[in-house]
Coordinates of C-alpha atoms and ligand atoms in Angstrom, one line a residue:
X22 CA 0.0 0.0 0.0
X23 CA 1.8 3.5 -1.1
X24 CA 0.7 4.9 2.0
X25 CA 3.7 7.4 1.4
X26 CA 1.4 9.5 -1.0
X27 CA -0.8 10.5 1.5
X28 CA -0.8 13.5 3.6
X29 CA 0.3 12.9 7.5
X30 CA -3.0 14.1 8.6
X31 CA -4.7 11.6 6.2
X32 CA -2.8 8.7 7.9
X33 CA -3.5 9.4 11.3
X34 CA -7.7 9.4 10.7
X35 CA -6.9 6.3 8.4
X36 CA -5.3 4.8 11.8
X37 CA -7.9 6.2 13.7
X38 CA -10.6 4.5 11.9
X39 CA -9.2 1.0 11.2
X40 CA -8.9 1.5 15.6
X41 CA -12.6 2.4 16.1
X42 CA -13.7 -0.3 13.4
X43 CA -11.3 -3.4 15.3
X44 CA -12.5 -2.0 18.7
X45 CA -16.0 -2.2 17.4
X46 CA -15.8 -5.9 15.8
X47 CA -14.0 -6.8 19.5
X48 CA -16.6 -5.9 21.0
X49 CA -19.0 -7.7 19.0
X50 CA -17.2 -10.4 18.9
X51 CA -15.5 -11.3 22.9
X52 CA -18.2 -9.2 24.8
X53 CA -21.5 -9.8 22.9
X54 CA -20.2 -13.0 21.2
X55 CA -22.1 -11.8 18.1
X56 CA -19.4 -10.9 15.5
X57 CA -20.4 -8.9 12.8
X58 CA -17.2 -10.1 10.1
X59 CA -15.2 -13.1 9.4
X60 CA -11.9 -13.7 11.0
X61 CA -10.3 -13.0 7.6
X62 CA -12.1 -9.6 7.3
X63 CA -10.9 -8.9 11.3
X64 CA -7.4 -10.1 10.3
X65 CA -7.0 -7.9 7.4
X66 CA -8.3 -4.8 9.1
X67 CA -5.3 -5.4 11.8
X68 CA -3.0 -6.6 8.6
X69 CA -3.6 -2.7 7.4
X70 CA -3.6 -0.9 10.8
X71 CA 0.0 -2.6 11.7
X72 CA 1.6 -1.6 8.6
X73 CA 0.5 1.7 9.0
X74 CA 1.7 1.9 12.5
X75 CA 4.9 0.2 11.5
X76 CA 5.6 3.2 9.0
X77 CA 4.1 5.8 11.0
X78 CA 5.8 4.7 14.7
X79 CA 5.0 7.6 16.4
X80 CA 1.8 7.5 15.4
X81 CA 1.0 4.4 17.7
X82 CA -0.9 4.6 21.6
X83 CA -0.9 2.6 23.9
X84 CA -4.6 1.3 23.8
X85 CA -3.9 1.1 20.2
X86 CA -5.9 -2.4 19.6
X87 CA -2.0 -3.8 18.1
X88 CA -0.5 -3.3 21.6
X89 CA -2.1 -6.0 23.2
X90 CA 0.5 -8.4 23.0
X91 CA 4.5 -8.3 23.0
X92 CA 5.5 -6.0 25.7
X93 CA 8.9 -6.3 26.6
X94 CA 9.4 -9.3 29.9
X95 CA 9.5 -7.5 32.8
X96 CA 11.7 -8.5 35.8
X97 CA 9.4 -7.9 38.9
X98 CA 5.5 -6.4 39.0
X99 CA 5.3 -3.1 40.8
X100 CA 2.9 -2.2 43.0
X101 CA -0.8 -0.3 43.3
X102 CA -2.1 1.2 46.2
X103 CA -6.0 0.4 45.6
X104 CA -7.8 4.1 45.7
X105 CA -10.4 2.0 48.2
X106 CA -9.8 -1.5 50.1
X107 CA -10.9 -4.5 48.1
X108 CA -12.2 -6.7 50.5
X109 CA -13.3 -10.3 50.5
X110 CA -16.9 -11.7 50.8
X111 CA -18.3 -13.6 53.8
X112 CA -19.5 -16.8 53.3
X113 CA -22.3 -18.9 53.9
X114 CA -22.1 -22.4 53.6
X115 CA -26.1 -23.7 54.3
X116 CA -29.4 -22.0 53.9
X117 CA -29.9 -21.4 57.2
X118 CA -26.5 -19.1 57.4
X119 CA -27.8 -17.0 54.6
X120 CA -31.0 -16.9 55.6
X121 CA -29.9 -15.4 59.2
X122 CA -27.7 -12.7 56.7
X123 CA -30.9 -11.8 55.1
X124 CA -33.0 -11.8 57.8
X125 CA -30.8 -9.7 59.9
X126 CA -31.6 -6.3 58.2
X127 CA -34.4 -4.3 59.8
X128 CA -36.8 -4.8 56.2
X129 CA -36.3 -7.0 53.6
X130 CA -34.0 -4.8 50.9
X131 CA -33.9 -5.4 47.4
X132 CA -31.0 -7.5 46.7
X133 CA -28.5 -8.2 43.5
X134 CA -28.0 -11.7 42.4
X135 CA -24.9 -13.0 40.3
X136 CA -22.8 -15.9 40.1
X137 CA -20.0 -16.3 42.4
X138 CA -16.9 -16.9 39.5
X139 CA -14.3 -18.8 40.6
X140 CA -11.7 -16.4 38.9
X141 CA -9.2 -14.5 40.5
X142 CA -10.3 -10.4 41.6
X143 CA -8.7 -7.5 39.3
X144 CA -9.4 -4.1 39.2
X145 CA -9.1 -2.0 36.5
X146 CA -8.4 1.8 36.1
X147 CA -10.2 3.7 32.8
X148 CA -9.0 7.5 32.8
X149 CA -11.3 9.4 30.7
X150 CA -12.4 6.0 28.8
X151 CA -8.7 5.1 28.3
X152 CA -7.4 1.8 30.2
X153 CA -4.4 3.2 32.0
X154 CA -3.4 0.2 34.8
X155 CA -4.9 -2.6 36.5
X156 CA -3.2 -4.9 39.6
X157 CA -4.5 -7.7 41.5
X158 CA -6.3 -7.6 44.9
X159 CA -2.6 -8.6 46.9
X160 CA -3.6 -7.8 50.2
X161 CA -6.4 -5.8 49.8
X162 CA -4.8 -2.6 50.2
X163 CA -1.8 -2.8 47.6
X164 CA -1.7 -5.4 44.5
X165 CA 0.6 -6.1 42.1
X166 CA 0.2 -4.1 38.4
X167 CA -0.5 -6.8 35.9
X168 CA -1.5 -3.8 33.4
X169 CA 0.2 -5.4 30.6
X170 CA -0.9 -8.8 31.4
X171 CA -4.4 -7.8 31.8
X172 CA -4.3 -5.7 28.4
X173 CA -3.9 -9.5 26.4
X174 CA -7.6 -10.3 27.7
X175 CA -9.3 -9.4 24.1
X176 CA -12.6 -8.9 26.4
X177 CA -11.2 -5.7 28.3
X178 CA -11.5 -3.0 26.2
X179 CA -8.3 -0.9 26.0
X180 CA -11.0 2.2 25.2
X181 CA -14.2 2.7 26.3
X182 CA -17.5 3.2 24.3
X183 CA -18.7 6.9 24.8
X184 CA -21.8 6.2 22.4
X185 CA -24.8 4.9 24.5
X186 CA -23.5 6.9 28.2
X187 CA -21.3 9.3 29.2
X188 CA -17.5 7.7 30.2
X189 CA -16.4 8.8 33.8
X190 CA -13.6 10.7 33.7
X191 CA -12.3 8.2 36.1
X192 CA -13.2 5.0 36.6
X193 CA -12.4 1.7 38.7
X194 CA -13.6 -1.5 38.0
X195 CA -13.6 -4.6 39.9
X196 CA -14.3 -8.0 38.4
X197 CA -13.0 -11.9 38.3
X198 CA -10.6 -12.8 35.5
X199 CA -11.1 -16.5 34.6
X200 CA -10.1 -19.3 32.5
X201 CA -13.2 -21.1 30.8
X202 CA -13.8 -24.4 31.5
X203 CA -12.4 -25.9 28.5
X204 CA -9.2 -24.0 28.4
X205 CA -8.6 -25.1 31.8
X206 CA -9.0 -29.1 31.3
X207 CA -6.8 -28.2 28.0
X208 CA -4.3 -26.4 29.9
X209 CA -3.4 -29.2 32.5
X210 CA -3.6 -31.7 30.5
X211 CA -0.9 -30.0 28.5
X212 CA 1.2 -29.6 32.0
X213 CA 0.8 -33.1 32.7
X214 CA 1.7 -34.2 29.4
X215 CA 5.1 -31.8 30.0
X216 CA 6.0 -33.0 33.4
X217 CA 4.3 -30.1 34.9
X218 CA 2.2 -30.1 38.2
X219 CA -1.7 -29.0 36.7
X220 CA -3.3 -26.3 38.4
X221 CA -5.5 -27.3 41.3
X222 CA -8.7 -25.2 39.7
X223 CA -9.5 -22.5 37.5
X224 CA -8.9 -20.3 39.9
X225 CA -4.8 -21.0 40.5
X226 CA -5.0 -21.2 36.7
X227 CA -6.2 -17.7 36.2
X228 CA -4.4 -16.1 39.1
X229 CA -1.3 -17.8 37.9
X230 CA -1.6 -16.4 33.9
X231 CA -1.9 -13.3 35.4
X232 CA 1.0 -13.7 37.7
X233 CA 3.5 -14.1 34.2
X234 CA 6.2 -11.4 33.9
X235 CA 6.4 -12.7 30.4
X236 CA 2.9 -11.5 28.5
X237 CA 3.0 -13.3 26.2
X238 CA 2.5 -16.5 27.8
X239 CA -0.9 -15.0 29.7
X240 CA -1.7 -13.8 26.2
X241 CA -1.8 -17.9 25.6
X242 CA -4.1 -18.6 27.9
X243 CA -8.0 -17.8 26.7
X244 CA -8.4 -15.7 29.8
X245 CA -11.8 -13.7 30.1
X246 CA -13.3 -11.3 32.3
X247 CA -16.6 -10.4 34.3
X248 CA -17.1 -7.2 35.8
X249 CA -19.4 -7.3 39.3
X250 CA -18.2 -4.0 41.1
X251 CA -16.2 -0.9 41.3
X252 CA -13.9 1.6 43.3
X253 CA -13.3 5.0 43.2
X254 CA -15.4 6.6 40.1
X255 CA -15.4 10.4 39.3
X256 CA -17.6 12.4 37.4
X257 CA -20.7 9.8 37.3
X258 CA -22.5 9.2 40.3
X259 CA -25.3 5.7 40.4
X260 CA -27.7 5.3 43.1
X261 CA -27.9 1.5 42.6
X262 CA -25.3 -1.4 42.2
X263 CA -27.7 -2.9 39.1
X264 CA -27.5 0.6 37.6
X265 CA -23.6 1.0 37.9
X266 CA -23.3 -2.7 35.8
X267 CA -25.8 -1.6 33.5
X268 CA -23.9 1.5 32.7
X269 CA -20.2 -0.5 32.5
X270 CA -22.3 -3.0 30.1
X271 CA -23.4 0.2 28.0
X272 CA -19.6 1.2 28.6
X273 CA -18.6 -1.6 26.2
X274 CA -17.3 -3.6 29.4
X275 CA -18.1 -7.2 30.0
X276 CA -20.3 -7.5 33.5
X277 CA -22.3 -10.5 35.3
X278 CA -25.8 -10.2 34.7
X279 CA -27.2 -9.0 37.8
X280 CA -30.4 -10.6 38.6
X281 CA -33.2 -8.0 41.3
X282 CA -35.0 -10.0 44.2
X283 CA -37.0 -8.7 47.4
X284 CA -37.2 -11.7 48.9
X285 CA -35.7 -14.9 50.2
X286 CA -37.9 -17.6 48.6
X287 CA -36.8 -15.3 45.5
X288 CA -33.2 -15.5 46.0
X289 CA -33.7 -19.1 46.8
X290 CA -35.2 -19.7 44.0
X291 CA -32.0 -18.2 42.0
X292 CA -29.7 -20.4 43.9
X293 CA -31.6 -23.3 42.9
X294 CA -31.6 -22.3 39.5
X295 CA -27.7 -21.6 39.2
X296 CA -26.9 -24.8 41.7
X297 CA -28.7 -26.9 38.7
X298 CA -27.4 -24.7 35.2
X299 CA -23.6 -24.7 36.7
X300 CA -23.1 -27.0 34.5
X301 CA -23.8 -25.7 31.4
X302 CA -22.0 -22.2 31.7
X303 CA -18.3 -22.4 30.3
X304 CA -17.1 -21.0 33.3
X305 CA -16.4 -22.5 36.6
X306 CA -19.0 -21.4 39.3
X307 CA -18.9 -21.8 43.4
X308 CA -22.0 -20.3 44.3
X309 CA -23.6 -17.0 44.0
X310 CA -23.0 -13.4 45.4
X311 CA -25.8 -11.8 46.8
X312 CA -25.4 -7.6 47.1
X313 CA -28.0 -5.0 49.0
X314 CA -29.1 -3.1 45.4
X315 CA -29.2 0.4 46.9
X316 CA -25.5 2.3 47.7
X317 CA -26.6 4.4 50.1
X318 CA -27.9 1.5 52.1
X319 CA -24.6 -0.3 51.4
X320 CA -22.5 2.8 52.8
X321 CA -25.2 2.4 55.8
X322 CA -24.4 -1.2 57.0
X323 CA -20.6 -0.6 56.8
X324 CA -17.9 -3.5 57.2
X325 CA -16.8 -6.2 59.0
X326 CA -13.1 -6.9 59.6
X327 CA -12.6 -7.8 55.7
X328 CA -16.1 -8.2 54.2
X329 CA -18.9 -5.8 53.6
X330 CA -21.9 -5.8 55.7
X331 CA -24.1 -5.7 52.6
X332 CA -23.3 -8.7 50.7
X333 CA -22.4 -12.2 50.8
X334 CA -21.2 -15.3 49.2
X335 CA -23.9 -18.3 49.4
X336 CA -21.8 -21.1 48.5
X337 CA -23.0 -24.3 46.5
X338 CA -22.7 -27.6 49.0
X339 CA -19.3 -29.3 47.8
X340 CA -19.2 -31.4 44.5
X341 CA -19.0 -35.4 44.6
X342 CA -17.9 -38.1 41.9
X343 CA -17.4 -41.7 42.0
X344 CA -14.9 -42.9 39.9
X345 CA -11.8 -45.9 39.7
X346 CA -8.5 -45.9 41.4
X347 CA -6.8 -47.5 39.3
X348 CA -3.6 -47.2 41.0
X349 CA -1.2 -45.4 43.8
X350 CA 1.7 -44.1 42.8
X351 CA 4.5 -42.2 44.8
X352 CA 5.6 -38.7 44.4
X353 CA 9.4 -38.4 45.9
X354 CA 10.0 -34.7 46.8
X355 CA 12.6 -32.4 46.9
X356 CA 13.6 -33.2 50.5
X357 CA 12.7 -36.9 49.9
X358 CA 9.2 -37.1 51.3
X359 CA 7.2 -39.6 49.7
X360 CA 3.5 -38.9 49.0
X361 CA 1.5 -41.2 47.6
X362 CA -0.4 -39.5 44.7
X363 CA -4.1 -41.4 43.4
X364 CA -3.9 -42.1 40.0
X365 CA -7.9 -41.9 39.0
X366 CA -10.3 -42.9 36.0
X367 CA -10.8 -39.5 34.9
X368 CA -13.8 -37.9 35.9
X369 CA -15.4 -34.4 35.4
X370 CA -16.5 -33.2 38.2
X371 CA -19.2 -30.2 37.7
X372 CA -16.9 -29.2 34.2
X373 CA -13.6 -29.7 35.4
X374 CA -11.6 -33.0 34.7
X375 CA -9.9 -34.8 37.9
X376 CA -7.8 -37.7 36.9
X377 CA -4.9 -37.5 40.4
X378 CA -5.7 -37.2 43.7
X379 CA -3.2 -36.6 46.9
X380 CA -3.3 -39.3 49.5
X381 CA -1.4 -37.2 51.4
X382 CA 0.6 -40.1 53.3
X383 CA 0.1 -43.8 53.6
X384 CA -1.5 -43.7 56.8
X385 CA -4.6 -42.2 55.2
X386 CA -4.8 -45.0 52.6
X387 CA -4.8 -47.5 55.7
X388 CA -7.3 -45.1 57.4
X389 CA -9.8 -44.8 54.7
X390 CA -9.1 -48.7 53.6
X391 CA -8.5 -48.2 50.0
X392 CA -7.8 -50.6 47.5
X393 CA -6.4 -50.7 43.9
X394 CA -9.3 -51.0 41.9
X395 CA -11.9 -49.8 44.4
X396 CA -14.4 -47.6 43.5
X397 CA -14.4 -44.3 45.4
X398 CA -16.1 -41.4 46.6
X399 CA -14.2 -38.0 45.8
X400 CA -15.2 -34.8 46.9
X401 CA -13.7 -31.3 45.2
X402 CA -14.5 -28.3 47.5
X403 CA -13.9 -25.2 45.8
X404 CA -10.1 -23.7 45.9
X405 CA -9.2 -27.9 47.5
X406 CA -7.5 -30.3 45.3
X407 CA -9.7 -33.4 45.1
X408 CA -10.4 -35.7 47.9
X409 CA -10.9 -39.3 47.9
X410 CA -13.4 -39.6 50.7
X411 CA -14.0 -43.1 50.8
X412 CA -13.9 -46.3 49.2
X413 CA -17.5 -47.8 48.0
X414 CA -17.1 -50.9 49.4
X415 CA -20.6 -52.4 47.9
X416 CA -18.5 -52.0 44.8
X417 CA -15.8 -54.7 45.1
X418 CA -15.7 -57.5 43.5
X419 CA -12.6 -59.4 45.1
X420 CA -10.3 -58.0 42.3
X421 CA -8.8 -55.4 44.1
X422 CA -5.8 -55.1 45.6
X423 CA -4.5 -54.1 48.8
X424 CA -1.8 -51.6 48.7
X425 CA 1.4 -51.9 50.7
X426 CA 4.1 -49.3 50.9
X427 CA 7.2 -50.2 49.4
X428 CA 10.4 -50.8 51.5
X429 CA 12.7 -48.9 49.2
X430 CA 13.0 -45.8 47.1
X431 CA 10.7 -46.1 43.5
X432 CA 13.4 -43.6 42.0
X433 CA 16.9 -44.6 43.6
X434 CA 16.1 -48.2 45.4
X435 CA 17.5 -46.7 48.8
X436 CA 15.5 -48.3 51.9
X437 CA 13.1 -45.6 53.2
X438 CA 13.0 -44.3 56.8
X439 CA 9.9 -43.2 59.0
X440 CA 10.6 -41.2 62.1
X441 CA 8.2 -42.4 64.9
X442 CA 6.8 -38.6 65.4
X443 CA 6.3 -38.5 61.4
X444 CA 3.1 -39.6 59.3
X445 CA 5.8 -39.9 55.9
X446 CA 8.0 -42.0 54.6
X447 CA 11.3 -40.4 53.6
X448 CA 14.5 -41.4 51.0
X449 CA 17.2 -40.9 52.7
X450 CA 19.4 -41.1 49.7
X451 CA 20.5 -37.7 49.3
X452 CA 22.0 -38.0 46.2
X453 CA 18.3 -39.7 44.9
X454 CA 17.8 -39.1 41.2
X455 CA 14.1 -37.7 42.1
X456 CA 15.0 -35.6 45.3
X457 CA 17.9 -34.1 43.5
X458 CA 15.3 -33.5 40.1
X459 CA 13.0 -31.9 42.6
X460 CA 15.8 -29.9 44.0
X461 CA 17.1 -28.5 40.7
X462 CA 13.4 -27.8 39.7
X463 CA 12.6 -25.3 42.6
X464 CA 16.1 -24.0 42.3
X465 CA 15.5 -23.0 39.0
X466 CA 12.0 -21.7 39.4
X467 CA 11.0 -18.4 39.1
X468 CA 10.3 -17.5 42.6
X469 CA 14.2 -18.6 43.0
X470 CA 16.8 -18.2 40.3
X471 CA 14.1 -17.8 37.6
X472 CA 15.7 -20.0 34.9
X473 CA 13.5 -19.6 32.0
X474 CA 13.5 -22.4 29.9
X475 CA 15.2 -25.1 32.0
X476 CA 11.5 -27.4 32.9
X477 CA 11.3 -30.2 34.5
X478 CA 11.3 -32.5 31.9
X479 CA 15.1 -31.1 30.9
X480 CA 16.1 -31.3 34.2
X481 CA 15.0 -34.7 34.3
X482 CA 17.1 -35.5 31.2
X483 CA 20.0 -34.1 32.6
X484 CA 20.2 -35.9 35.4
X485 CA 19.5 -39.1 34.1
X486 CA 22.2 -38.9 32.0
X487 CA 24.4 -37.9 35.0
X488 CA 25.1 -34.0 33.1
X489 CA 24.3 -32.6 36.4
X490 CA 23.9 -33.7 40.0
X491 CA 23.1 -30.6 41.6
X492 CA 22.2 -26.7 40.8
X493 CA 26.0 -25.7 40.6
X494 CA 26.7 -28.1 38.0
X495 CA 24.3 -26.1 36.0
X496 CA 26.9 -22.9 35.6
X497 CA 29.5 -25.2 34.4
X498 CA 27.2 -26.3 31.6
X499 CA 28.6 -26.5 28.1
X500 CA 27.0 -26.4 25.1
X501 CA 28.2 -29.4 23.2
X502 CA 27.0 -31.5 25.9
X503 CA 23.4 -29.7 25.7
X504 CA 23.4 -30.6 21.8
X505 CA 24.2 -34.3 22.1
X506 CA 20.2 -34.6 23.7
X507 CA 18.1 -35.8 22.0
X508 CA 15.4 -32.7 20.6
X509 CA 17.7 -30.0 20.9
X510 CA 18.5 -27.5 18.8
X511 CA 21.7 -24.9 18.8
X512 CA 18.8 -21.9 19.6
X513 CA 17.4 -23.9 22.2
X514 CA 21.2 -24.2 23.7
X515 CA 22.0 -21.0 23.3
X516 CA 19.2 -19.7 25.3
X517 CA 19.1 -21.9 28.0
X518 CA 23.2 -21.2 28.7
X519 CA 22.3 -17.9 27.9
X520 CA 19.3 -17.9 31.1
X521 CA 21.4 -19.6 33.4
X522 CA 24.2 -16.9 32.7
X523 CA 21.0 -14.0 33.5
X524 CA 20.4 -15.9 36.3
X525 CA 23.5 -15.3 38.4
X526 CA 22.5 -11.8 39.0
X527 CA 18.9 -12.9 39.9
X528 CA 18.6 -11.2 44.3
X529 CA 16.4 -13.1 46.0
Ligands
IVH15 S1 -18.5 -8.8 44.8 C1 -16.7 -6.6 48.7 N1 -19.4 -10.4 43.0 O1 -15.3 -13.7 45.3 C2 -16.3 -7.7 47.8 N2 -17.3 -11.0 44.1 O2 -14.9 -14.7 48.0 C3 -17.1 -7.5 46.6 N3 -16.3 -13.0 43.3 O3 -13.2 -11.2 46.4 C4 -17.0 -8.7 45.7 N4 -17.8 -13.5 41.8 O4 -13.1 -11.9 43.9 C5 -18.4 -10.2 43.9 N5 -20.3 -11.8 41.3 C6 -19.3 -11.5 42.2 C7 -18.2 -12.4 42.4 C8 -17.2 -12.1 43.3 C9 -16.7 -13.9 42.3 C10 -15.1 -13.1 44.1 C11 -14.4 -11.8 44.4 C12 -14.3 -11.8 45.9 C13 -14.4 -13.2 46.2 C14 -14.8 -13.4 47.7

């Protein structure tokens, strides 16, 4: 395209537009899932803006639809003082603990109704329709700023729509960033299929895509948003907590669907409803939030500790599967621990796949009586890896098997040792192929020395092949000896030498 012939002013509204017409098809597309174009019609549009951009540099923004992805890595996250505290919800676990929450205001108010999302909580900061920054919860005070993490969710809108209501000159937004149902399943069973440990729930799974100094990775992982709250606004002022959403949604942003009740055979009635559908949204869902409607009676009742007064989490009872064991295996650890790990018929429990679940220590497999082969009870209760509650012992047919712990080491052979005060069996074999795996692995973690590129199932290759026995053989690493593996390439090499090198000057 000789976009050289045209006049400087002519490029910039050409840039302009092709903007306003991607934002537009986003929005049709992530936020009302109703897409307007084909992909190849989308693509080309963002074909033409990025050559434009690419001739005209100093022509690009920030909330330019292009800059979504590949921001530089960044080496820490900084932090954001939240404008107001984000707190946490209280919960209740039974209908009679809800019903003593409702009950417990003078007259019945008008209450909201959403889903509870098991996400992870993000707020987001829109200066005069413009996203500028958005962080985590943290501690509720401070989080950390994930802006250009948060800016690869295609369903945030980098700029708000000013055509159906007037755009706050500033504006915080509160909402749950989570992975959908699918993407989840897909993603661990990748991890496990890489050597990786999968994510407990969706919940880890979001809050740890969002927790990647390297964007592009979150920009990976189909990560979406819903938007149930806000902060600090100026410049727009909303008497009610449905008519705030319903001026985000107008805003172009992506918000729960809040759902008016005056009663609690009403709001019973929605639990019901959402306790029996869970299963049919993509998302993962724990229970619902229920929120006193008018803001003035919110600012009213106050706080507890952590939690408003004026709204609470009604959580759905815990979610049960029967399914096979169809074996134990044992986990050695870093330290030598040995946890036996149940290896499962894989079962989906409420949209989520469970195929392991931790037995925590052999003792438990004596105390619940479990056999290889049994059928068993398991039980997955919200943020808890799956528990195998019992055996169903109707279910035998005399095929099982008992299980016995080994006497020795399944990785190195060593006899293992139980301290009398201890529910574990340890390897003592320091020097154990697995505990010394498991010692280079969170050595070269990112919490630790941050040694991109170096996963487990490298690590496991070097040791095996006796390359390395411990993390300083890593910095005496040469690169012929990294090219005689099998699947590795002089690139590959070069940056893994190249990120053990970066890492020396890693401070913990
Ligand atoms: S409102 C004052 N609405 O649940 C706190 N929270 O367990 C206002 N959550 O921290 C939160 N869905 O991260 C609200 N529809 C929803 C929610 C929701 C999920 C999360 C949120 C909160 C946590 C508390």
């Amino acid at each position: 395209m000789p976009s050289k012939k045209t006049s400087v002013s002519g490029v910039k509204e050409k840039i302009g537009s092709l903007r306003n017409q991607i934002n537009y098809h986003n929005y049709r597309y992530y936020i009302l899932d109703s897409p307007e174009i084909s992909d190849s019609e989308y693509d080309r549009l963002m074909r033409e803006l990025l050559q434009l951009e690419k001739e005209h540099p100093e022509l690009i923004t920030a909330d330019s639809p292009t800059q979504r992805v590949g921001a530089p890595i960044q080496t820490t996250f900084k932090t954001i003082e939240h404008s107001l505290m984000m707190l946490s919800l209280e919960n209740a676990m039974h209908y009679d603990e809800f019903k003593e929450w409702y009950e417990g205001f003078e007259e019945s108010p008008e209450v909201i109704c959403e889903p509870k999302i098991d996400g992870t909580a993000v707020e987001l900061v829109y200066k005069n329709g413009v996203f500028v920054s958005g962080s985590t919860r943290g501690d509720g005070k401070t989080g950390e700023d994930i802006t250009l993490n948060l800016k690869t969710i295609k369903s945030i809108p980098l700029r708000l729509i000013d055509k159906f209501v007037s755009i706050p000159e500033y504006l915080e937004v509160r909402g749950e960033v989570f992975l959908p149902k699918e993407a989840f399943n897909q993603l661990n069973r990748q991890r496990i299929k890489q050597g990786e440990e999968p994510f407990a729930n969706p919940r880890n799974a979001a809050a740890g895509s969002l927790r990647q100094l390297d964007s592009k990775i979150t920009a990976s992982r189909p990560l979406d948003i819903l938007i149930h709250g806000f902060g600090l606004i100026r410049g727009t002022k909303f008497k009610t907590h449905s008519e705030a959403i319903e001026h985000f949604r107008q805003l172009g942003l992506k918000t729960t669907t809040p759902y008016a009740v005056s009663s609690l055979q009403q709001t019973q009635e929605y639990f019901n409803q959402m306790h029996n559908t869970r299963n049919n949204l993509p998302y993962e869902i724990d229970g619902i939030v229920v929120k006193v409607n008018d803001l003035r009676t919110q600012e009213r009742l106050g706080l507890r500790a952590r939690s408003p007064r004026w709204a609470i989490a009604y959580k759905f009872p815990a979610q049960e599967a029967t399914t096979q064991l169809i074996d134990i295996a044992l986990q050695v650890g870093r330290t030598g621990t040995i946890t036996p790990v149940a290896i499962l018929k894989p079962v989906s429990v409420s949209g989520v796949e469970i195929s392991r679940a931790t037995l925590h220590n052999a003792d438990e497999i004596q105390r619940l009586d479990l056999k290889i082969g049994d059928s068993v009870a398991l039980k997955r209760a919200g943020d808890v890896i799956p528990k195998i509650i019992k055996p169903i012992i109707s279910k035998r047919t005399g095929s099982e098997k008992p299980f016995s712990m080994p006497q020795t080491c399944p990785a190195c052979k060593s006899y293992l040792v139980k301290e009398e005060t201890e529910l574990a069996y340890r390897c003592p074999n320091n020097s154990c192929p697995a505990q010394v795996k498991g010692w280079i692995e969170h050595f070269a973690k990112r919490e630790a020395m941050n040694i991109e590129g170096l996963g487990d199932k490298l690590i496991a290759r070097l040791v095996d092949k006796k390359i390395i026995q411990d993390p300083a053989d890593l910095y005496t690493l040469q690169k012929d000896v990294l090219l005689k593996l099998e699947r590795m390439g002089d690139k590959l090499a070069h940056n893994i030498l190249d990120a053990i090198a970066r890492s020396k000057e890693t401070t913990l």
